[in-house]
Amino acid sequence: MRGLSKGLAMTALLAGTIAAGSIALAPSAALAGKDDDTLNAAFLLEVTTLDHYKETGREGLIVSRHLYDNLLYKDWSTGEIVPALAKSYAFIDDTTIEFKLNEGVKFHNGAVMTADDVVYTLNLVSSPEYNARYQIAVAWIEKAEKIDDHTVRLHMKSPYPLALEMLAGNLPIYPKAYYEEVGPDGMGVRPVGTGPYRLLEMTPGTRFVMERFDDYYAESPKGRPAIKNLIVRVLPEPNTQYAEMLNGRLDWIWKIPPDEAANLDRSGRVQVKATPIMRIAYINLNPTYDEGNSPLANLKVRQAIHHAINRQAIVDAFVGGGAELIHTVCNPIQFGCTDDVTKYPYDLERARTLMAEAGYPDGFDMELVVSGTPRPQVEAIAADLAKIGIDMSINEQQWASATDMWRGARIAMRMGNWGSYGIGDIGLITSHYFGDSDENFVRDPEVIEWLQIGDTSVDPAERKKNYAKALKRISEGAFWVPLWTFNVNYALSPDLDFTLDPDEFARWFKAEWK
Amino acid sequence: MLSYALKRTGVAVLLALCVSFGSYMLVFLAGDPAILLAGETGTAADAERIRQIYGFDDPIVFQYANWLGRVLQGDLGRSLYFNQPVTTILLGRIPVTLGLGTAAILFALALAIPLGIAAARWRNTIVDRGALLIAVVGQAMPSFWFSLILVIWFSVKYPLFPTSGSETWRHFVLPTIVLGYFAAPAIMRLTRSGMATVLDSDYIRTARAMGISARKIMFKHALRNAILPVVSLSAAQFGYLLAGSVVVESVFAIHGAGRLAWESVLRSDLPTVQALVLAFSLMYILLTLAADLVNAWLDPRLRS
C-alpha cells in the first residue's frame, strides 16, 4: 500500500531538501497546534468505521478509544489495570466478575450510563449473530447480568486470564437506547460514547474532528484531556505528511521508516521519538512441508538457519531505533514470556557444520514468502542464508495471501510479524502459532496442552510454569526463527508533550502542550 | 448514425461486462477476502465464519451472477471493508475525482492546443523545439516526483497552496497542474501533427491565395479539421485521468475514486472494486460516445 512511496528519488529529494535546510521557516498555518489548542494528527491508513466492534484497523481503534470508555483501563505508566467506568471490581469466582459502576457518567448525547447500557453492550457484542470483527475480544463472555442500577456481573464461559486486559480497552460501553436506534451504520458515523473526546464532524474514513467532552466523568483514570481540539486526517502519502510536519500543519505522525526519521530529526523542526511495541518479527518454518520431504524436516537444518542469520547486524542497519532481538515466540515485555530457552546466536561456522551434518553441505533452494516486511530486511536475511548455501527466492505477498498459503500448507517458510492485538500478555501469541491453531504444523500434543493450561488458568504461577515449558520445547525444536521487536518512530511538533505506549494505541488524551 | 451509435454502445456494454467479470476473478487472486476481513488476530475459524456470512464459499461464477443480478436491480451491495452501502461511499468519492479530472483535462487542453498550434505554425523553429521540450518533460516526469516538487516549492517554501485535502478550490490547484501536465503532451503532439498536415493541404493554400486572413485560416479552416482526432484522444485521456489519478490523489491526500479503487483492490473489497470498475467503464463509454457526437458536430460529413 505504501509501495508508492518507495521511490528512491522521492526519498532522496525530500531528504536532500531537508538536509540542505533550504526550506524557509513557514509562517504558522491557520490550524496550527498550540496557538488554537488543536492537535493535528495524521494516519497513513484509512479508518473504516467508528463503531468499535466493526473495526479491525489499528487507526480506527485508536480514534474509537478517544470516543468510548471501557469498564477498566490499562495504565501503561504502571502496567496496572485500574477501574474506569467501573468504580471497582471483584472476582466472585474464577468465571464471574462483579463490577460496581461509577454513578452519573454521561454519554456524549447527555444520557446517563447505567447497568442497562453495560449489560446490553456486553451481551450484544458477544452474541455470534452480532458478528464482532475481533471475536477474540468477545467470544469468552457467557453473559452479563444486572444486579442493580450500578452493579453488573459478568459470567465467562471458562476461566480466561485475559479477561481484564480485554475489559481494559477492547470492550467499550455503548448507550443502549442510541445504539438500538441507529445501529452499526449510525454508530460508525455519529458515534456516541462516554470517552474523553466527542466527535464534532467527520468525512468518512479520512477526517475526524473531535472536541474535549466537557461532561467527562471526573473519576476517569484517563483524566480530563489537556488539549481541547483533536483533528485526525488520513494522508496516505508519507512524504506529504513530512512536508506538513515541517510547515507546521501537523503535530503528530507515526510509523516513519528509520532513514526518514533521521532526516526529520536533522531538520531540527520536529521532535522524533521511538517506542518499542508489542509487535515482533519472525520466520515460521513448516517441518511437515512436502510431506516431510523438505530439508526443513531436519532439525539440524532448522538450527543452521537460526545460527546463520546475523540478526543484530540487520537490526542495526535496517530496523533501527529501540528494536531488540527476541529469542522465542513472544515479546519479553509480555506477561508469561521468558528468555530462558535454547538460544541460537549468530555463528556462521556452526551453521555450516550443521548443514554438512544434515547432509546438505552444498545447501538447497528454498522459497521465502514475505508479507509486511521492508525489503532491505528480507534481502539481508536471504544474503545471510546464501552463505550456508541456501538459495532463497523471495516471494512477496499481501498479508492475506501469505496467511492463506501458510494455513493451506502450500509454503515451507514464511516471514511476517504479529502484534498480539496490543495485549501485554503472552496469552494470544504463542497459541496463535503453536497451540491448537491452523497456523500450527508442528502440533506437539504436549505443547498444545501446556499452552491450553496457560491460556485458561487464572493462577499466574501456573500459567508462567506452563508457558515456560512450551517455549522451551518450541525453541529446542527450532521451528520458529525469532527475529526482533518492532519499534515505532513518531514525530511531534516541538510544542507537544506525548509518549506512545508499547501497545500501539496512541493516547492523545494524555498529550499536553509544553 | 443512430444505429452506429447503438451498435457501438452495445459492444461497449459487453466489454464492460467482460472487464467486470475479469476484475471479479482478479480480486480473488489478490488474497482471500475472508482472511483479510478477519484481521490479524482472526483465526481460521473466524475466516470460515466470514466466508459463510458473505457467501465466499460459493463458486466464483455463482457469486458473480448473484452480484450482477443485484446490480441490475440497482443494488451495488455493501462494502466489505467500510461496512456501508457502496453507493454512499461512491457518492462521496466520485465527485471529487470528477472535479479533479475535469479541471485537469481543461488545464491540459488550455496548455496543449495553443502550444500545438504554435508549434505547427512555426514548424522547426525555436517555438516548435520549445513546445517539444515541454511535451517531453511532461511525458517523462513521474507524477509523484513532480507533485512533491510542487509541494516543496508552493506549500512548504512559499505556502501559497495547501499540501493536502480537498476542502476548497485552492486544494485542487497543484493536483490539477500535475495531472493536467501529464495529459497534455499527447494532445499537444497530435494537435501539432494534425495542424501541420492540414496547413500543407491544397485547400489552405487556396484559401491563402484568396487572401483570407491568416488568423481566419488558422482557426476557422485549419483547426476545425485538425482537431477531430484530438477530440477523441482527449476523451480517452479524460477517462484515463479519472481512473488513473491514484498517484496524485495519494500525494495530495485527495480521497477520490482513484485512491479508493487502489485501496479496495488491496483490501479485496469486492463490492467496492466492482462498483468502481463499473462506474469507470460507464464513464469511458459515455466519454467515447460524447467524443463521437462532438466530432459529428464539428464535421458535417460524419453526420450522414
Coordinates of N, CA and C in Angstrom, one line a residue, chain A residues 1 3-4 7 9-10 13-14 17 22-24 26-27 44-49 54-57 128 131-136 184-185 188-189 204-207 233-237 239-240 243-244 246-247 249 269 279 398-401 403-404 407 417-421 428 432 438, chain B residues 28-33 35-47 49-51 53-54 78-85 93 144-145 148-149 151-152 155-159 161-165 167 171 246-247 249-255 259-260 262-263 265-268:
Chain A
M1 N 0.8 -1.2 0.0 CA 0.0 0.0 0.0 C 0.9 1.2 0.0
G3 N 3.7 1.2 -1.2 CA 4.7 1.0 -2.3 C 5.0 2.2 -3.1
L4 N 3.9 3.1 -3.2 CA 4.1 4.3 -4.0 C 5.2 5.1 -3.5
G7 N 9.7 5.1 -3.9 CA 10.6 5.6 -4.9 C 11.8 6.3 -4.2
A9 N 13.9 8.2 -5.5 CA 14.0 9.6 -6.0 C 13.3 10.5 -5.0
M10 N 12.1 10.1 -4.6 CA 11.3 10.9 -3.7 C 12.0 11.1 -2.4
L13 N 15.0 13.1 -2.6 CA 14.6 14.5 -2.9 C 14.3 15.2 -1.6
L14 N 13.4 14.6 -0.8 CA 13.0 15.3 0.4 C 14.1 15.4 1.4
T17 N 16.4 18.1 0.5 CA 15.9 19.4 0.7 C 15.9 19.7 2.2
S22 N 17.0 24.1 3.2 CA 16.6 25.1 2.2 C 15.2 25.5 2.4
I23 N 14.5 24.8 3.2 CA 13.1 25.2 3.4 C 13.0 26.3 4.4
A24 N 12.5 27.4 3.9 CA 12.4 28.6 4.8 C 11.3 28.3 5.9
A26 N 8.2 28.4 7.6 CA 6.9 28.8 7.1 C 6.2 29.5 8.2
P27 N 5.4 30.5 7.9 CA 4.6 31.1 8.9 C 3.5 30.0 9.4
L44 N -1.6 7.1 8.0 CA -1.4 6.6 6.6 C -2.6 5.8 6.1
L45 N -3.2 5.1 7.0 CA -4.3 4.2 6.6 C -5.6 4.7 7.0
E46 N -6.6 4.3 6.2 CA -8.0 4.8 6.4 C -8.6 4.2 7.7
V47 N -9.5 4.9 8.2 CA -10.4 4.4 9.3 C -11.6 3.9 8.7
T48 N -12.0 2.6 9.0 CA -13.1 2.0 8.4 C -14.4 2.5 9.0
T49 N -14.6 2.5 10.3 CA -15.8 2.9 10.9 C -15.5 3.3 12.3
K54 N -16.9 -3.1 14.9 CA -16.9 -3.5 13.5 C -15.6 -3.1 12.8
E55 N -14.7 -2.7 13.6 CA -13.4 -2.2 13.0 C -12.3 -3.1 13.4
T56 N -11.4 -3.4 12.4 CA -10.2 -4.2 12.7 C -8.9 -3.4 12.6
G57 N -9.0 -2.2 11.9 CA -7.8 -1.4 11.7 C -7.3 -0.7 13.0
P128 N -23.0 -14.4 18.8 CA -22.4 -14.7 17.5 C -23.1 -14.0 16.3
N131 N -21.7 -10.6 15.2 CA -20.5 -10.7 14.3 C -19.5 -9.6 14.6
A132 N -19.1 -9.5 15.8 CA -18.0 -8.5 16.2 C -16.8 -8.9 15.4
R133 N -16.0 -7.9 14.9 CA -14.9 -8.2 14.0 C -13.8 -9.0 14.7
Y134 N -13.5 -8.6 15.9 CA -12.5 -9.4 16.7 C -13.2 -10.3 17.7
Q135 N -13.4 -11.5 17.3 CA -14.1 -12.4 18.2 C -13.3 -12.7 19.4
I136 N -12.0 -12.6 19.3 CA -11.1 -12.8 20.4 C -11.4 -11.9 21.6
P184 N -25.1 -0.2 13.9 CA -23.7 -0.1 13.5 C -23.5 1.0 12.4
D185 N -24.4 1.1 11.5 CA -24.2 2.2 10.4 C -24.2 3.6 11.0
G188 N -21.2 4.2 13.3 CA -20.0 4.3 12.5 C -19.7 5.7 12.1
V189 N -20.7 6.5 12.0 CA -20.5 7.9 11.5 C -20.9 8.9 12.5
P204 N -16.2 10.5 6.1 CA -16.0 9.1 6.4 C -14.6 8.5 5.9
G205 N -14.0 7.9 6.8 CA -12.7 7.3 6.5 C -11.5 8.2 6.6
T206 N -11.7 9.5 6.4 CA -10.5 10.3 6.2 C -10.3 11.5 7.0
R207 N -11.3 12.0 7.7 CA -11.1 13.2 8.5 C -12.0 13.2 9.7
R233 N -6.5 13.3 10.4 CA -6.7 13.2 9.0 C -5.9 12.0 8.5
V234 N -6.4 11.5 7.3 CA -5.7 10.4 6.7 C -4.9 10.9 5.5
L235 N -3.6 10.9 5.6 CA -2.7 11.3 4.5 C -1.9 10.1 4.0
P236 N -2.4 9.5 2.9 CA -1.8 8.2 2.5 C -0.3 8.3 2.1
E237 N 0.1 9.5 1.7 CA 1.5 9.6 1.1 C 2.4 10.1 2.2
N239 N 5.4 11.3 2.3 CA 6.1 12.5 2.0 C 5.3 13.7 2.2
T240 N 4.0 13.6 2.0 CA 3.1 14.7 2.2 C 3.0 14.9 3.7
A243 N 6.1 16.8 4.8 CA 6.0 18.2 4.4 C 5.1 19.0 5.3
E244 N 4.0 18.4 5.7 CA 3.1 19.1 6.6 C 3.6 19.2 8.0
L246 N 6.7 19.6 8.6 CA 7.7 20.6 8.6 C 7.1 22.0 8.5
N247 N 6.0 22.1 7.8 CA 5.4 23.5 7.7 C 4.4 23.8 8.8
R249 N 1.6 22.2 9.8 CA 0.2 21.9 9.7 C -0.1 20.6 10.5
R269 N 13.3 20.8 13.3 CA 12.0 21.5 13.5 C 10.9 20.6 14.0
R279 N 4.6 -5.7 18.8 CA 4.8 -6.5 17.5 C 6.2 -7.1 17.4
Q398 N 0.7 -10.2 -0.4 CA -0.2 -9.5 0.5 C -0.3 -10.3 1.8
W399 N -0.6 -9.6 2.9 CA -0.7 -10.4 4.2 C -1.7 -11.5 4.1
A400 N -2.9 -11.2 3.5 CA -4.0 -12.2 3.5 C -3.6 -13.4 2.6
S401 N -2.9 -13.2 1.5 CA -2.5 -14.3 0.6 C -1.4 -15.1 1.3
T403 N -1.0 -15.5 4.5 CA -1.7 -16.3 5.6 C -2.4 -17.5 5.0
D404 N -3.1 -17.2 3.9 CA -3.8 -18.3 3.2 C -2.8 -19.4 2.8
R407 N -1.6 -21.3 6.0 CA -2.6 -22.2 6.6 C -2.9 -23.3 5.7
N417 N 5.1 -10.7 10.8 CA 5.1 -10.1 12.1 C 3.7 -10.2 12.7
W418 N 3.7 -10.1 14.1 CA 2.4 -10.2 14.8 C 2.4 -9.2 15.9
G419 N 1.2 -8.6 16.1 CA 1.1 -7.5 17.1 C 0.4 -7.9 18.4
S420 N 0.0 -9.1 18.5 CA -0.6 -9.6 19.8 C -1.8 -8.7 20.2
Y421 N -2.4 -8.0 19.2 CA -3.6 -7.2 19.5 C -3.3 -6.1 20.6
L428 N -2.1 -14.7 23.8 CA -2.6 -14.8 22.5 C -1.5 -15.4 21.5
H432 N -1.3 -18.8 19.1 CA -1.6 -18.5 17.7 C -0.7 -19.3 16.7
D438 N -4.7 -23.3 13.3 CA -4.5 -23.7 11.9 C -3.1 -23.2 11.4
Chain B
F28 N -9.9 -12.1 -6.3 CA -9.7 -13.3 -5.5 C -8.3 -13.8 -5.6
L29 N -7.6 -13.4 -6.7 CA -6.2 -13.8 -6.8 C -5.3 -13.0 -5.8
A30 N -5.8 -11.8 -5.5 CA -5.0 -10.9 -4.7 C -5.0 -11.3 -3.2
G31 N -5.9 -12.2 -2.9 CA -5.9 -12.7 -1.5 C -7.3 -13.0 -1.0
D32 N -7.4 -14.0 -0.1 CA -8.7 -14.4 0.3 C -9.4 -13.3 1.1
P33 N -10.5 -12.7 0.6 CA -11.1 -11.6 1.3 C -11.5 -12.0 2.8
I35 N -10.0 -13.9 5.0 CA -8.8 -13.8 5.9 C -8.5 -12.4 6.2
L36 N -8.6 -11.6 5.1 CA -8.3 -10.2 5.3 C -9.3 -9.5 6.2
L37 N -10.6 -9.9 6.1 CA -11.7 -9.3 6.9 C -11.5 -9.8 8.3
A38 N -11.1 -11.0 8.5 CA -11.0 -11.5 9.9 C -9.9 -10.7 10.7
G39 N -9.0 -10.1 10.0 CA -8.0 -9.3 10.6 C -6.8 -10.2 11.2
E40 N -5.8 -9.5 11.7 CA -4.5 -10.1 12.0 C -4.8 -11.2 13.1
T41 N -5.6 -10.8 14.1 CA -5.8 -11.7 15.2 C -6.8 -12.8 14.9
G42 N -7.5 -12.7 13.8 CA -8.5 -13.6 13.4 C -8.0 -15.0 13.2
T43 N -8.7 -16.0 13.6 CA -8.3 -17.4 13.4 C -8.9 -17.9 12.1
A44 N -8.4 -19.1 11.8 CA -9.0 -19.8 10.6 C -10.5 -19.9 10.7
A45 N -11.0 -20.2 12.0 CA -12.4 -20.4 12.2 C -13.1 -19.1 12.0
D46 N -12.5 -17.9 12.4 CA -13.1 -16.6 12.1 C -13.3 -16.4 10.6
A47 N -12.2 -16.7 9.9 CA -12.3 -16.6 8.4 C -13.4 -17.4 7.8
R49 N -16.1 -18.4 9.2 CA -17.4 -17.8 9.6 C -17.7 -16.7 8.6
I50 N -16.7 -15.8 8.4 CA -16.9 -14.7 7.4 C -17.2 -15.2 6.0
R51 N -16.5 -16.3 5.7 CA -16.7 -16.9 4.3 C -18.2 -17.3 4.1
I53 N -20.8 -16.1 5.9 CA -21.7 -14.9 6.0 C -21.8 -14.2 4.6
Y54 N -20.6 -14.1 4.0 CA -20.6 -13.3 2.7 C -20.7 -14.2 1.5
R78 N -22.9 -3.8 -0.2 CA -22.2 -3.1 0.9 C -20.7 -3.4 0.8
S79 N -20.0 -2.3 1.1 CA -18.5 -2.5 1.1 C -18.2 -3.5 2.3
L80 N -17.3 -4.4 2.0 CA -16.9 -5.4 3.0 C -16.0 -4.7 4.0
Y81 N -15.3 -3.7 3.6 CA -14.4 -3.0 4.5 C -15.0 -1.9 5.3
F82 N -15.8 -1.1 4.6 CA -16.4 0.0 5.3 C -17.7 -0.3 6.0
N83 N -18.2 -1.5 5.6 CA -19.5 -2.0 6.2 C -20.6 -0.9 6.0
Q84 N -20.6 -0.3 4.8 CA -21.6 0.7 4.4 C -22.0 0.4 3.0
P85 N -23.2 1.0 2.6 CA -23.6 0.8 1.2 C -22.6 1.4 0.3
R93 N -17.0 9.9 -3.1 CA -15.7 9.9 -3.7 C -15.7 10.3 -5.2
F144 N 4.6 11.5 -9.2 CA 4.8 11.7 -7.8 C 5.9 12.6 -7.5
W145 N 6.9 12.6 -8.4 CA 8.1 13.5 -8.2 C 7.7 14.9 -8.5
L148 N 5.7 16.3 -5.6 CA 6.5 16.7 -4.4 C 7.3 17.9 -4.7
I149 N 7.8 18.1 -5.9 CA 8.5 19.3 -6.2 C 7.5 20.5 -6.0
V151 N 4.9 20.6 -4.1 CA 4.6 20.7 -2.7 C 5.7 21.5 -2.0
I152 N 7.0 21.1 -2.3 CA 8.1 21.7 -1.6 C 8.2 23.2 -2.0
S155 N 4.1 24.8 -1.2 CA 3.4 24.6 0.0 C 4.3 24.8 1.2
V156 N 5.6 24.3 1.1 CA 6.5 24.4 2.2 C 7.3 25.6 2.2
K157 N 8.0 25.9 1.0 CA 8.9 27.0 0.9 C 8.0 28.3 0.9
Y158 N 7.1 28.4 -0.1 CA 6.2 29.5 -0.2 C 4.8 29.0 0.0
P159 N 4.3 29.1 1.2 CA 3.0 28.5 1.5 C 1.8 29.1 0.8
F161 N -0.2 27.3 -1.5 CA -1.3 26.4 -1.6 C -1.2 25.3 -0.5
P162 N -2.3 24.7 -0.1 CA -2.3 23.7 0.9 C -1.6 22.4 0.3
T163 N -1.0 21.6 1.2 CA -0.3 20.4 0.8 C -1.3 19.3 0.5
S164 N -2.4 19.3 1.3 CA -3.3 18.1 1.1 C -4.7 18.5 1.4
G165 N -5.6 17.6 1.0 CA -7.0 17.7 1.3 C -7.8 18.2 0.1
E167 N -10.8 20.5 0.5 CA -11.9 21.3 1.0 C -12.2 22.5 0.1
H171 N -7.1 23.8 -2.8 CA -6.5 22.5 -2.7 C -6.3 21.7 -4.0
V246 N -4.6 7.9 -9.2 CA -4.2 7.3 -7.9 C -3.0 8.0 -7.3
V247 N -1.9 8.2 -8.1 CA -0.7 8.7 -7.5 C -0.9 10.2 -7.0
E249 N -3.8 11.6 -6.3 CA -4.7 11.6 -5.1 C -4.0 11.2 -3.8
S250 N -3.0 10.3 -4.0 CA -2.3 9.9 -2.8 C -1.4 11.0 -2.2
V251 N -0.6 11.6 -3.1 CA 0.3 12.6 -2.7 C -0.4 13.8 -2.0
F252 N -1.5 14.2 -2.6 CA -2.2 15.4 -2.1 C -3.4 15.0 -1.1
A253 N -3.4 13.7 -0.8 CA -4.4 13.2 0.2 C -5.8 13.6 -0.3
I254 N -6.1 13.5 -1.6 CA -7.4 13.8 -2.1 C -8.1 12.4 -2.1
H255 N -9.1 12.3 -1.3 CA -9.7 11.0 -1.1 C -10.8 10.8 -2.2
R259 N -8.0 6.6 -5.7 CA -7.4 6.1 -4.5 C -8.2 5.0 -3.9
L260 N -9.5 5.2 -3.9 CA -10.4 4.2 -3.3 C -10.3 2.9 -4.1
W262 N -7.7 1.7 -5.8 CA -6.4 1.2 -5.5 C -6.5 0.5 -4.1
E263 N -7.0 1.1 -3.1 CA -7.0 0.6 -1.8 C -8.0 -0.6 -1.7
V265 N -8.7 -2.7 -4.0 CA -8.1 -3.9 -4.5 C -7.2 -4.6 -3.5
L266 N -6.4 -3.7 -2.8 CA -5.6 -4.3 -1.8 C -6.3 -4.9 -0.6
R267 N -7.5 -4.4 -0.4 CA -8.3 -4.9 0.8 C -9.3 -6.0 0.3
S268 N -9.2 -6.4 -1.0 CA -10.1 -7.4 -1.5 C -11.6 -7.0 -1.2

